[in-house]
PDB file of N, CA, C and O in Angstrom:
ATOM      1  N   MET A   1      19.057 -27.065 -16.883  1.00 57.00           N
ATOM      2  CA  MET A   1      20.154 -26.073 -15.898  1.00 57.00           C
ATOM      3  C   MET A   1      19.703 -25.150 -16.691  1.00 57.00           C
ATOM      4  O   MET A   1      19.710 -24.814 -18.031  1.00 57.00           O
ATOM      5  N   ALA A   2      20.081 -23.813 -15.813  1.00 71.00           N
ATOM      6  CA  ALA A   2      19.399 -22.162 -16.468  1.00 71.00           C
ATOM      7  C   ALA A   2      20.676 -21.657 -16.500  1.00 71.00           C
ATOM      8  O   ALA A   2      22.139 -21.843 -15.163  1.00 71.00           O
ATOM      9  N   ASP A   3      20.632 -20.891 -17.386  1.00 87.00           N
ATOM     10  CA  ASP A   3      22.127 -19.725 -17.561  1.00 87.00           C
ATOM     11  C   ASP A   3      21.898 -18.601 -16.722  1.00 87.00           C
ATOM     12  O   ASP A   3      20.899 -18.591 -16.315  1.00 87.00           O
ATOM     13  N   ASN A   4      22.930 -17.810 -17.862  1.00 88.00           N
ATOM     14  CA  ASN A   4      22.418 -16.567 -16.928  1.00 88.00           C
ATOM     15  C   ASN A   4      21.850 -15.369 -16.865  1.00 88.00           C
ATOM     16  O   ASN A   4      20.721 -14.805 -16.088  1.00 88.00           O
ATOM     17  N   VAL A   5      21.221 -15.893 -18.119  1.00 87.00           N
ATOM     18  CA  VAL A   5      20.256 -14.966 -18.375  1.00 87.00           C
ATOM     19  C   VAL A   5      19.062 -15.016 -18.050  1.00 87.00           C
ATOM     20  O   VAL A   5      17.763 -14.764 -17.517  1.00 87.00           O
ATOM     21  N   ASP A   6      18.582 -16.569 -17.431  1.00 86.00           N
ATOM     22  CA  ASP A   6      17.307 -17.606 -16.789  1.00 86.00           C
ATOM     23  C   ASP A   6      17.677 -16.505 -15.351  1.00 86.00           C
ATOM     24  O   ASP A   6      17.062 -16.140 -13.795  1.00 86.00           O
ATOM     25  N   ASP A   7      19.003 -16.823 -14.777  1.00 88.00           N
ATOM     26  CA  ASP A   7      18.895 -16.138 -13.758  1.00 88.00           C
ATOM     27  C   ASP A   7      18.669 -14.637 -13.286  1.00 88.00           C
ATOM     28  O   ASP A   7      18.541 -15.119 -12.095  1.00 88.00           O
ATOM     29  N   ALA A   8      18.966 -13.965 -14.073  1.00 87.00           N
ATOM     30  CA  ALA A   8      19.190 -12.205 -14.292  1.00 87.00           C
ATOM     31  C   ALA A   8      17.763 -12.139 -14.065  1.00 87.00           C
ATOM     32  O   ALA A   8      16.933 -12.016 -14.148  1.00 87.00           O
ATOM     33  N   ASN A   9      16.759 -13.370 -15.191  1.00 87.00           N
ATOM     34  CA  ASN A   9      15.544 -12.914 -15.096  1.00 87.00           C
ATOM     35  C   ASN A   9      15.188 -13.208 -14.211  1.00 87.00           C
ATOM     36  O   ASN A   9      13.481 -12.758 -13.160  1.00 87.00           O
ATOM     37  N   ASP A  10      14.959 -13.892 -13.343  1.00 88.00           N
ATOM     38  CA  ASP A  10      14.768 -14.686 -11.874  1.00 88.00           C
ATOM     39  C   ASP A  10      14.393 -13.927 -11.038  1.00 88.00           C
ATOM     40  O   ASP A  10      14.707 -13.178  -9.845  1.00 88.00           O
ATOM     41  N   MET A  11      16.138 -12.940 -11.000  1.00 91.00           N
ATOM     42  CA  MET A  11      16.233 -11.470 -10.038  1.00 91.00           C
ATOM     43  C   MET A  11      16.130 -10.441 -10.215  1.00 91.00           C
ATOM     44  O   MET A  11      15.513  -9.974  -9.279  1.00 91.00           O
ATOM     45  N   ALA A  12      15.742 -10.207 -11.656  1.00 89.00           N
ATOM     46  CA  ALA A  12      14.508  -9.093 -12.259  1.00 89.00           C
ATOM     47  C   ALA A  12      12.895  -9.416 -11.176  1.00 89.00           C
ATOM     48  O   ALA A  12      12.233  -8.580 -11.460  1.00 89.00           O
ATOM     49  N   GLU A  13      13.157 -10.244 -11.729  1.00 90.00           N
ATOM     50  CA  GLU A  13      11.161 -10.646 -10.682  1.00 90.00           C
ATOM     51  C   GLU A  13      10.948 -10.720  -9.605  1.00 90.00           C
ATOM     52  O   GLU A  13      10.007 -10.084  -9.179  1.00 90.00           O
ATOM     53  N   LEU A  14      12.109 -10.911  -9.424  1.00 89.00           N
ATOM     54  CA  LEU A  14      12.023 -10.857  -7.320  1.00 89.00           C
ATOM     55  C   LEU A  14      12.472  -9.705  -7.297  1.00 89.00           C
ATOM     56  O   LEU A  14      11.996  -9.075  -5.815  1.00 89.00           O
ATOM     57  N   HIS A  15      12.500  -8.640  -7.544  1.00 88.00           N
ATOM     58  CA  HIS A  15      13.188  -7.559  -7.496  1.00 88.00           C
ATOM     59  C   HIS A  15      11.571  -7.064  -8.079  1.00 88.00           C
ATOM     60  O   HIS A  15      11.647  -6.167  -6.915  1.00 88.00           O
ATOM     61  N   LEU A  16      11.660  -6.428  -9.028  1.00 84.00           N
ATOM     62  CA  LEU A  16      10.322  -6.582  -8.875  1.00 84.00           C
ATOM     63  C   LEU A  16       8.865  -6.488  -8.232  1.00 84.00           C
ATOM     64  O   LEU A  16       8.479  -5.454  -7.963  1.00 84.00           O
ATOM     65  N   ALA A  17       8.724  -7.678  -8.035  1.00 82.00           N
ATOM     66  CA  ALA A  17       7.584  -7.962  -6.590  1.00 82.00           C
ATOM     67  C   ALA A  17       7.866  -7.024  -5.185  1.00 82.00           C
ATOM     68  O   ALA A  17       6.970  -6.997  -5.125  1.00 82.00           O
ATOM     69  N   ALA A  18       8.932  -7.491  -5.316  1.00 82.00           N
ATOM     70  CA  ALA A  18       9.313  -6.505  -4.376  1.00 82.00           C
ATOM     71  C   ALA A  18       8.794  -4.736  -3.791  1.00 82.00           C
ATOM     72  O   ALA A  18       8.818  -4.882  -3.459  1.00 82.00           O
ATOM     73  N   VAL A  19       9.686  -4.398  -5.651  1.00 79.00           N
ATOM     74  CA  VAL A  19       8.859  -2.784  -5.097  1.00 79.00           C
ATOM     75  C   VAL A  19       7.815  -2.473  -5.409  1.00 79.00           C
ATOM     76  O   VAL A  19       7.240  -2.384  -5.184  1.00 79.00           O
ATOM     77  N   LEU A  20       7.127  -3.715  -6.364  1.00 72.00           N
ATOM     78  CA  LEU A  20       5.358  -3.706  -6.186  1.00 72.00           C
ATOM     79  C   LEU A  20       4.629  -4.215  -4.281  1.00 72.00           C
ATOM     80  O   LEU A  20       3.775  -2.424  -4.637  1.00 72.00           O
ATOM     81  N   ALA A  21       5.547  -4.679  -4.129  1.00 72.00           N
ATOM     82  CA  ALA A  21       5.146  -4.776  -2.521  1.00 72.00           C
ATOM     83  C   ALA A  21       4.723  -3.737  -2.190  1.00 72.00           C
ATOM     84  O   ALA A  21       4.289  -3.227  -0.962  1.00 72.00           O
ATOM     85  N   LYS A  22       6.085  -2.627  -1.715  1.00 74.00           N
ATOM     86  CA  LYS A  22       6.238  -2.531  -1.222  1.00 74.00           C
ATOM     87  C   LYS A  22       5.360  -0.328  -1.916  1.00 74.00           C
ATOM     88  O   LYS A  22       5.603   0.142  -0.895  1.00 74.00           O
ATOM     89  N   ALA A  23       5.498  -0.835  -2.526  1.00 70.00           N
ATOM     90  CA  ALA A  23       4.456   0.819  -3.722  1.00 70.00           C
ATOM     91  C   ALA A  23       3.471   1.046  -3.254  1.00 70.00           C
ATOM     92  O   ALA A  23       2.933   2.006  -3.564  1.00 70.00           O
ATOM     93  N   LYS A  24       1.861  -0.464  -3.411  1.00 65.00           N
ATOM     94  CA  LYS A  24       1.050  -0.344  -3.287  1.00 65.00           C
ATOM     95  C   LYS A  24       0.503  -0.841  -1.807  1.00 65.00           C
ATOM     96  O   LYS A  24       0.751  -1.853  -1.653  1.00 65.00           O
ATOM     97  N   PRO A  25       0.565   0.040  -0.877  1.00 66.00           N
ATOM     98  CA  PRO A  25      -0.129  -0.108   0.124  1.00 66.00           C
ATOM     99  C   PRO A  25      -1.192  -1.477   0.038  1.00 66.00           C
ATOM    100  O   PRO A  25      -2.559  -0.509  -0.999  1.00 66.00           O
ATOM    101  N   SER A  26      -1.909  -2.098   0.968  1.00 70.00           N
ATOM    102  CA  SER A  26      -2.819  -3.371   0.556  1.00 70.00           C
ATOM    103  C   SER A  26      -3.833  -2.550   1.560  1.00 70.00           C
ATOM    104  O   SER A  26      -3.217  -1.846   2.847  1.00 70.00           O
ATOM    105  N   LEU A  27      -4.549  -2.580   1.504  1.00 75.00           N
ATOM    106  CA  LEU A  27      -6.014  -2.045   2.107  1.00 75.00           C
ATOM    107  C   LEU A  27      -5.992  -3.450   2.827  1.00 75.00           C
ATOM    108  O   LEU A  27      -7.070  -4.008   1.374  1.00 75.00           O
ATOM    109  N   PRO A  28      -7.460  -2.951   3.749  1.00 74.00           N
ATOM    110  CA  PRO A  28      -7.822  -3.804   3.988  1.00 74.00           C
ATOM    111  C   PRO A  28      -9.976  -4.222   3.355  1.00 74.00           C
ATOM    112  O   PRO A  28      -9.796  -3.137   3.226  1.00 74.00           O
ATOM    113  N   PRO A  29     -10.095  -5.225   3.980  1.00 84.00           N
ATOM    114  CA  PRO A  29     -11.561  -5.448   2.939  1.00 84.00           C
ATOM    115  C   PRO A  29     -12.387  -4.625   3.419  1.00 84.00           C
ATOM    116  O   PRO A  29     -12.366  -3.952   4.305  1.00 84.00           O
ATOM    117  N   LEU A  30     -12.961  -4.367   2.349  1.00 90.00           N
ATOM    118  CA  LEU A  30     -14.319  -3.506   2.584  1.00 90.00           C
ATOM    119  C   LEU A  30     -15.410  -3.843   3.903  1.00 90.00           C
ATOM    120  O   LEU A  30     -15.499  -5.230   3.907  1.00 90.00           O
ATOM    121  N   THR A  31     -15.079  -3.103   4.337  1.00 92.00           N
ATOM    122  CA  THR A  31     -16.086  -3.909   5.729  1.00 92.00           C
ATOM    123  C   THR A  31     -18.017  -2.486   6.690  1.00 92.00           C
ATOM    124  O   THR A  31     -18.186  -3.099   6.695  1.00 92.00           O
ATOM    125  N   GLY A  32     -17.715  -1.458   5.383  1.00 94.00           N
ATOM    126  CA  GLY A  32     -19.687  -0.404   5.277  1.00 94.00           C
ATOM    127  C   GLY A  32     -19.060   0.204   6.142  1.00 94.00           C
ATOM    128  O   GLY A  32     -19.831   1.372   6.489  1.00 94.00           O
ATOM    129  N   HIS A  33     -17.585   0.264   6.596  1.00 94.00           N
ATOM    130  CA  HIS A  33     -17.603   1.289   7.296  1.00 94.00           C
ATOM    131  C   HIS A  33     -15.783   2.366   6.982  1.00 94.00           C
ATOM    132  O   HIS A  33     -14.474   1.899   6.246  1.00 94.00           O
ATOM    133  N   CYS A  34     -15.863   3.356   6.996  1.00 95.00           N
ATOM    134  CA  CYS A  34     -14.723   4.095   7.230  1.00 95.00           C
ATOM    135  C   CYS A  34     -13.043   3.688   7.682  1.00 95.00           C
ATOM    136  O   CYS A  34     -13.707   4.104   8.388  1.00 95.00           O
ATOM    137  N   PHE A  35     -12.545   3.978   6.648  1.00 90.00           N
ATOM    138  CA  PHE A  35     -11.132   3.452   6.797  1.00 90.00           C
ATOM    139  C   PHE A  35     -10.342   3.495   8.534  1.00 90.00           C
ATOM    140  O   PHE A  35      -9.712   4.316   9.321  1.00 90.00           O
ATOM    141  N   TYR A  36     -11.539   5.557   8.179  1.00 92.00           N
ATOM    142  CA  TYR A  36      -9.772   6.226   8.545  1.00 92.00           C
ATOM    143  C   TYR A  36     -11.389   7.324   9.423  1.00 92.00           C
ATOM    144  O   TYR A  36     -10.895   7.184  10.768  1.00 92.00           O
ATOM    145  N   CYS A  37     -12.781   7.407   9.402  1.00 95.00           N
ATOM    146  CA  CYS A  37     -12.859   8.292  10.544  1.00 95.00           C
ATOM    147  C   CYS A  37     -14.281   7.318  11.201  1.00 95.00           C
ATOM    148  O   CYS A  37     -15.101   6.828  11.951  1.00 95.00           O
ATOM    149  N   HIS A  38     -14.320   6.125  10.380  1.00 95.00           N
ATOM    150  CA  HIS A  38     -15.504   5.284  10.853  1.00 95.00           C
ATOM    151  C   HIS A  38     -16.934   5.353  10.519  1.00 95.00           C
ATOM    152  O   HIS A  38     -18.119   4.646  11.015  1.00 95.00           O
ATOM    153  N   ALA A  39     -17.087   6.152  10.023  1.00 96.00           N
ATOM    154  CA  ALA A  39     -18.782   6.247   8.779  1.00 96.00           C
ATOM    155  C   ALA A  39     -18.736   5.477   8.101  1.00 96.00           C
ATOM    156  O   ALA A  39     -18.577   4.929   7.522  1.00 96.00           O
ATOM    157  N   ALA A  40     -20.219   4.984   8.397  1.00 96.00           N
ATOM    158  CA  ALA A  40     -21.448   3.589   7.298  1.00 96.00           C
ATOM    159  C   ALA A  40     -20.851   4.307   5.388  1.00 96.00           C
ATOM    160  O   ALA A  40     -21.220   5.847   5.884  1.00 96.00           O
ATOM    161  N   THR A  41     -20.078   3.916   5.018  1.00 95.00           N
ATOM    162  CA  THR A  41     -20.392   4.156   3.443  1.00 95.00           C
ATOM    163  C   THR A  41     -20.070   2.579   3.813  1.00 95.00           C
ATOM    164  O   THR A  41     -19.441   1.616   3.571  1.00 95.00           O
ATOM    165  N   PRO A  42     -19.656   2.666   2.537  1.00 95.00           N
ATOM    166  CA  PRO A  42     -20.121   1.237   1.160  1.00 95.00           C
ATOM    167  C   PRO A  42     -18.506   0.876   0.169  1.00 95.00           C
ATOM    168  O   PRO A  42     -18.305  -0.150  -0.014  1.00 95.00           O
ATOM    169  N   GLU A  43     -17.493   2.210   0.421  1.00 93.00           N
ATOM    170  CA  GLU A  43     -16.468   2.419   0.352  1.00 93.00           C
ATOM    171  C   GLU A  43     -15.668   1.966   1.059  1.00 93.00           C
ATOM    172  O   GLU A  43     -16.014   2.135   2.174  1.00 93.00           O
ATOM    173  N   ARG A  44     -14.095   2.271   0.539  1.00 92.00           N
ATOM    174  CA  ARG A  44     -13.278   2.420   2.440  1.00 92.00           C
ATOM    175  C   ARG A  44     -13.603   3.119   3.093  1.00 92.00           C
ATOM    176  O   ARG A  44     -12.736   4.083   4.038  1.00 92.00           O
ATOM    177  N   PHE A  45     -13.056   4.544   1.940  1.00 93.00           N
ATOM    178  CA  PHE A  45     -13.584   6.046   2.288  1.00 93.00           C
ATOM    179  C   PHE A  45     -15.216   6.599   2.285  1.00 93.00           C
ATOM    180  O   PHE A  45     -15.090   6.525   1.087  1.00 93.00           O
ATOM    181  N   CYS A  46     -15.404   6.947   3.150  1.00 94.00           N
ATOM    182  CA  CYS A  46     -16.967   8.313   2.444  1.00 94.00           C
ATOM    183  C   CYS A  46     -16.309   9.466   1.731  1.00 94.00           C
ATOM    184  O   CYS A  46     -17.319   9.911   1.160  1.00 94.00           O
ATOM    185  N   ASP A  47     -14.713  10.324   1.934  1.00 95.00           N
ATOM    186  CA  ASP A  47     -14.773  11.356   1.266  1.00 95.00           C
ATOM    187  C   ASP A  47     -13.739  10.319   0.338  1.00 95.00           C
ATOM    188  O   ASP A  47     -12.480  10.459   1.358  1.00 95.00           O
ATOM    189  N   ALA A  48     -12.882  11.920  -0.071  1.00 95.00           N
ATOM    190  CA  ALA A  48     -11.485  12.360  -0.689  1.00 95.00           C
ATOM    191  C   ALA A  48     -10.823  12.799   0.404  1.00 95.00           C
ATOM    192  O   ALA A  48      -9.920  12.483   1.398  1.00 95.00           O
ATOM    193  N   ASP A  49     -10.991  13.650   1.224  1.00 96.00           N
ATOM    194  CA  ASP A  49     -10.538  13.804   2.720  1.00 96.00           C
ATOM    195  C   ASP A  49     -10.248  12.817   3.604  1.00 96.00           C
ATOM    196  O   ASP A  49      -8.626  12.654   4.379  1.00 96.00           O
ATOM    197  N   CYS A  50     -11.008  11.472   3.911  1.00 95.00           N
ATOM    198  CA  CYS A  50     -10.274  11.211   4.610  1.00 95.00           C
ATOM    199  C   CYS A  50      -9.516  10.052   4.562  1.00 95.00           C
ATOM    200  O   CYS A  50      -8.223   9.705   5.032  1.00 95.00           O
ATOM    201  N   ARG A  51      -9.481   9.642   2.831  1.00 92.00           N
ATOM    202  CA  ARG A  51      -8.533   8.623   1.778  1.00 92.00           C
ATOM    203  C   ARG A  51      -7.667   8.986   2.191  1.00 92.00           C
ATOM    204  O   ARG A  51      -6.006   8.645   2.515  1.00 92.00           O
ATOM    205  N   ASP A  52      -7.500  10.943   1.782  1.00 94.00           N
ATOM    206  CA  ASP A  52      -6.122  11.977   2.176  1.00 94.00           C
ATOM    207  C   ASP A  52      -5.280  11.393   2.605  1.00 94.00           C
ATOM    208  O   ASP A  52      -4.331  11.394   3.204  1.00 94.00           O
ATOM    209  N   ASP A  53      -6.614  12.278   4.010  1.00 95.00           N
ATOM    210  CA  ASP A  53      -5.184  11.137   5.802  1.00 95.00           C
ATOM    211  C   ASP A  53      -5.169   9.899   6.199  1.00 95.00           C
ATOM    212  O   ASP A  53      -4.319  10.157   7.055  1.00 95.00           O
ATOM    213  N   PHE A  54      -5.878   9.187   5.249  1.00 91.00           N
ATOM    214  CA  PHE A  54      -5.538   8.249   5.456  1.00 91.00           C
ATOM    215  C   PHE A  54      -4.131   8.117   4.919  1.00 91.00           C
ATOM    216  O   PHE A  54      -3.171   6.787   5.485  1.00 91.00           O
ATOM    217  N   GLU A  55      -4.108   7.696   3.788  1.00 90.00           N
ATOM    218  CA  GLU A  55      -2.399   8.102   3.133  1.00 90.00           C
ATOM    219  C   GLU A  55      -2.074   8.448   3.856  1.00 90.00           C
ATOM    220  O   GLU A  55      -0.456   7.858   3.585  1.00 90.00           O
ATOM    221  N   ARG A  56      -1.561   9.475   4.404  1.00 93.00           N
ATOM    222  CA  ARG A  56      -0.693  10.871   5.091  1.00 93.00           C
ATOM    223  C   ARG A  56      -0.244  10.020   6.344  1.00 93.00           C
ATOM    224  O   ARG A  56       0.733  10.068   6.171  1.00 93.00           O
ATOM    225  N   ASP A  57      -1.356   9.157   7.475  1.00 92.00           N
ATOM    226  CA  ASP A  57      -1.249   8.939   8.088  1.00 92.00           C
ATOM    227  C   ASP A  57      -0.284   7.860   7.356  1.00 92.00           C
ATOM    228  O   ASP A  57       0.932   7.360   8.704  1.00 92.00           O
ATOM    229  N   GLN A  58      -0.517   6.927   7.092  1.00 87.00           N
ATOM    230  CA  GLN A  58       0.259   5.980   6.190  1.00 87.00           C
ATOM    231  C   GLN A  58       1.455   5.413   6.148  1.00 87.00           C
ATOM    232  O   GLN A  58       3.184   5.366   6.192  1.00 87.00           O
ATOM    233  N   ARG A  59       1.460   6.989   5.338  1.00 88.00           N
ATOM    234  CA  ARG A  59       3.722   7.595   4.820  1.00 88.00           C
ATOM    235  C   ARG A  59       4.288   7.963   5.661  1.00 88.00           C
ATOM    236  O   ARG A  59       4.508   7.943   6.127  1.00 88.00           O
ATOM    237  N   ARG A  60       3.184   8.653   6.797  1.00 91.00           N
ATOM    238  CA  ARG A  60       3.839   8.595   8.403  1.00 91.00           C
ATOM    239  C   ARG A  60       4.601   7.598   8.598  1.00 91.00           C
ATOM    240  O   ARG A  60       5.499   7.337   9.748  1.00 91.00           O
ATOM    241  N   THR A  61       3.485   7.020   9.484  1.00 87.00           N
ATOM    242  CA  THR A  61       3.882   4.962   9.392  1.00 87.00           C
ATOM    243  C   THR A  61       5.153   4.707   9.126  1.00 87.00           C
ATOM    244  O   THR A  61       6.455   3.959   9.610  1.00 87.00           O
ATOM    245  N   LEU A  62       4.974   4.790   7.966  1.00 82.00           N
ATOM    246  CA  LEU A  62       5.888   3.986   6.718  1.00 82.00           C
ATOM    247  C   LEU A  62       7.250   5.313   7.014  1.00 82.00           C
ATOM    248  O   LEU A  62       8.578   3.759   7.753  1.00 82.00           O
ATOM    249  N   MET A  63       7.449   6.131   7.390  1.00 84.00           N
ATOM    250  CA  MET A  63       8.858   7.146   7.506  1.00 84.00           C
ATOM    251  C   MET A  63       9.048   7.153   9.756  1.00 84.00           C
ATOM    252  O   MET A  63      10.785   7.188   8.789  1.00 84.00           O
ATOM    253  N   ARG A  64       7.865   6.386  10.065  1.00 85.00           N
ATOM    254  CA  ARG A  64       8.760   6.544  11.072  1.00 85.00           C
ATOM    255  C   ARG A  64       9.977   4.914  10.881  1.00 85.00           C
ATOM    256  O   ARG A  64      10.728   4.916  12.370  1.00 85.00           O
ATOM    257  N   LYS A  65       9.051   3.760  11.133  1.00 79.00           N
ATOM    258  CA  LYS A  65       9.573   2.761  10.789  1.00 79.00           C
ATOM    259  C   LYS A  65      11.534   2.773  10.065  1.00 79.00           C
ATOM    260  O   LYS A  65      11.145   2.135  10.766  1.00 79.00           O
ATOM    261  N   ARG A  66      11.557   3.401   8.791  1.00 76.00           N
ATOM    262  CA  ARG A  66      12.783   3.321   8.197  1.00 76.00           C
ATOM    263  C   ARG A  66      13.464   4.096   9.015  1.00 76.00           C
ATOM    264  O   ARG A  66      14.297   4.500   9.140  1.00 76.00           O
ATOM    265  N   GLY A  67      13.207   5.012   9.988  1.00 62.00           N
ATOM    266  CA  GLY A  67      13.981   6.071  10.855  1.00 62.00           C
ATOM    267  C   GLY A  67      13.756   7.141  10.238  1.00 62.00           C
ATOM    268  O   GLY A  67      14.394   7.852   9.996  1.00 62.00           O
TER     269      GLY A  67
END
C-alpha cells in the first residue's frame, strides 16, 4: 500500500520526466548529412553556424506552437 511519500515521489518523477523531455530536443539519428544545410558530414551538423541556425529554428517553431 502506497503512502503519501510514495505518491509524492511518483508525482515528482513524472514532473521531472516531463521537464526533461521538453528541455532536451530530440535529434534525428545520424544520416551522414547536416540536419540544417544537408551537406555531407559524419556529424549532425557541418559547423557551429548550422547547429546554431537549426536550434534557432527549432525554438521559433516551439514558440509558434505555444502561441
